[in-house]
PDB file of C-alpha atoms in Angstrom:
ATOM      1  CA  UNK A  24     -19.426  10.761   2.547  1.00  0.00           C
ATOM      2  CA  UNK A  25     -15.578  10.755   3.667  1.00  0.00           C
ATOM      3  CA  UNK A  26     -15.319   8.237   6.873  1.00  0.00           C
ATOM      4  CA  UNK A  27     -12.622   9.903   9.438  1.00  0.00           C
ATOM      5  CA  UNK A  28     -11.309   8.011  12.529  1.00  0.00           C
ATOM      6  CA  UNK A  29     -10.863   9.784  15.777  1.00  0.00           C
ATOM      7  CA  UNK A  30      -6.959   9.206  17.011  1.00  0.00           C
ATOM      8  CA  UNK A  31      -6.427  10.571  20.421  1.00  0.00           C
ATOM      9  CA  UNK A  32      -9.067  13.094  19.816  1.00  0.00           C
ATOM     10  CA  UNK A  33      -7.963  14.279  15.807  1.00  0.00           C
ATOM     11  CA  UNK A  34      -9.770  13.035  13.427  1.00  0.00           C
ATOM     12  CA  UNK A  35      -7.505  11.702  10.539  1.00  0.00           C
ATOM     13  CA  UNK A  36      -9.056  10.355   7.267  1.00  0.00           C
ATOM     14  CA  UNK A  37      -9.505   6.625   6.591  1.00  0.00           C
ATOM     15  CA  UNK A  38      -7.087   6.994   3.513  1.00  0.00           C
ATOM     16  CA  UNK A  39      -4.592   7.726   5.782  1.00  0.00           C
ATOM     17  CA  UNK A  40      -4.591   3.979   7.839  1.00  0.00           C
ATOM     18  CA  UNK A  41      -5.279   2.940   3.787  1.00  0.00           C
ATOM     19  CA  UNK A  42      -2.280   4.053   2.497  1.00  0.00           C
ATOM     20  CA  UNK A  43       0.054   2.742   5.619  1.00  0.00           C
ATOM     21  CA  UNK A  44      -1.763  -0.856   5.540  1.00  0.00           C
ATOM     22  CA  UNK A  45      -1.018  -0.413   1.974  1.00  0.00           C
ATOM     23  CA  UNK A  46       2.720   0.240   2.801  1.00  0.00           C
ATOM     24  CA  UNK A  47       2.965  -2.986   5.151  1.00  0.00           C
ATOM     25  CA  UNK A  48       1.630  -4.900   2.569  1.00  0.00           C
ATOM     26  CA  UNK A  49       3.354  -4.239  -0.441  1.00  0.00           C
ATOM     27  CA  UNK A  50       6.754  -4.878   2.103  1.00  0.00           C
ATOM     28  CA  UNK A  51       5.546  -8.398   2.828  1.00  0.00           C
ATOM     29  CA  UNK A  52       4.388  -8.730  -1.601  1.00  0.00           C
ATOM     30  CA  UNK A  53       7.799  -7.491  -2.085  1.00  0.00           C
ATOM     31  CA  UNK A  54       9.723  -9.882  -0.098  1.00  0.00           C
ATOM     32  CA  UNK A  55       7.973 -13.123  -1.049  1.00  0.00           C
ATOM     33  CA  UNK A  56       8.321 -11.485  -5.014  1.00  0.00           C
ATOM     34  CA  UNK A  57      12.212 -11.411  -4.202  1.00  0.00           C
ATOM     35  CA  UNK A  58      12.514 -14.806  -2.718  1.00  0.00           C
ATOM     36  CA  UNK A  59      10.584 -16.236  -5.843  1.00  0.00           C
ATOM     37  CA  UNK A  60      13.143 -14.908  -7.950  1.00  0.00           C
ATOM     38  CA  UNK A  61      10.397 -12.374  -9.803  1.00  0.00           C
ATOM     39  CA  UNK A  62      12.441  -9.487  -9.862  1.00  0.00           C
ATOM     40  CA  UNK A  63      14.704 -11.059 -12.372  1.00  0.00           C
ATOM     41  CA  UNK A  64      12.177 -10.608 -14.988  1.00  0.00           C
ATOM     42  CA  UNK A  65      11.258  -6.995 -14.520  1.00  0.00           C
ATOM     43  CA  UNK A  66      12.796  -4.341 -16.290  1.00  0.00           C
ATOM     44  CA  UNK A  67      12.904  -2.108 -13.593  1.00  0.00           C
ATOM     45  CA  UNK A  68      12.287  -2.874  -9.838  1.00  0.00           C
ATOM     46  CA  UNK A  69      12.288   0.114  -8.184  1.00  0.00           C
ATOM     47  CA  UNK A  70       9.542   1.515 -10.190  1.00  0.00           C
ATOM     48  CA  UNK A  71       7.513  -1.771 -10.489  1.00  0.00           C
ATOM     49  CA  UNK A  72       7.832  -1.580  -6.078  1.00  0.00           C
ATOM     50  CA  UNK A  73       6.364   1.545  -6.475  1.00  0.00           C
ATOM     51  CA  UNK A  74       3.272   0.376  -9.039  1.00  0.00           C
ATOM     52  CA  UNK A  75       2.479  -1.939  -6.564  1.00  0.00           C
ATOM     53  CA  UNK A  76       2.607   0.144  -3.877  1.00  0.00           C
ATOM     54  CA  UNK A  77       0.079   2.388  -5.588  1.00  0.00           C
ATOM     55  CA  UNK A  78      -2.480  -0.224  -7.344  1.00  0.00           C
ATOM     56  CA  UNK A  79      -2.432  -1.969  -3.349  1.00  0.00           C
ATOM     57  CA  UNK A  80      -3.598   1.815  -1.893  1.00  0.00           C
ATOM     58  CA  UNK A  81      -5.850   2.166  -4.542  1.00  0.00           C
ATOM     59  CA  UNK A  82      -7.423  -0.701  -4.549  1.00  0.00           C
ATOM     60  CA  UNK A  83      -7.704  -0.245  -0.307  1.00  0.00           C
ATOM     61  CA  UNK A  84      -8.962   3.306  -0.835  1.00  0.00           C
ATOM     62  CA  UNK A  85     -11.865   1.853  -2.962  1.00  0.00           C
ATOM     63  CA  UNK A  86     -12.782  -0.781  -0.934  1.00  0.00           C
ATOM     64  CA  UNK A  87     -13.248   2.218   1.391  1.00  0.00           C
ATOM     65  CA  UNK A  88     -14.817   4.355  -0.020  1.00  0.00           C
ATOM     66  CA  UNK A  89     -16.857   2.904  -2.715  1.00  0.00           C
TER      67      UNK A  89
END
């Protein structure tokens, strides 16, 4: 059953604070990733930002809803 949350009287799914919890922490991953010097080693940063990005909301939106 999809959970909602009522925001100021509109209900807004759960994904939705999933994805932008998501978003705050992949910022914090990705600035402790920089300071350790990680990004040196990938082949292409913008699009492994954006990998972890998705397997952090993913992994949030099945904690949710599994």
């Amino acid at each position: 059953m999809p959970r909602e949350i009522s925001f100021f009287d509109a209900y807004m799914p759960t994904l939705l604070l999933a994805v932008i919890v998501a978003g705050v922490i992949a910022l914090v991953a990705d600035r402790i990733l920089v300071r350790i010097g990680l990004y040196n080693l990938v082949w292409h940063p913008a699009l492994f930002r954006v990998s972890l990005f998705t397997c952090i909301a993913a992994l949030l939106g099945l904690a949710i809803y599994a």
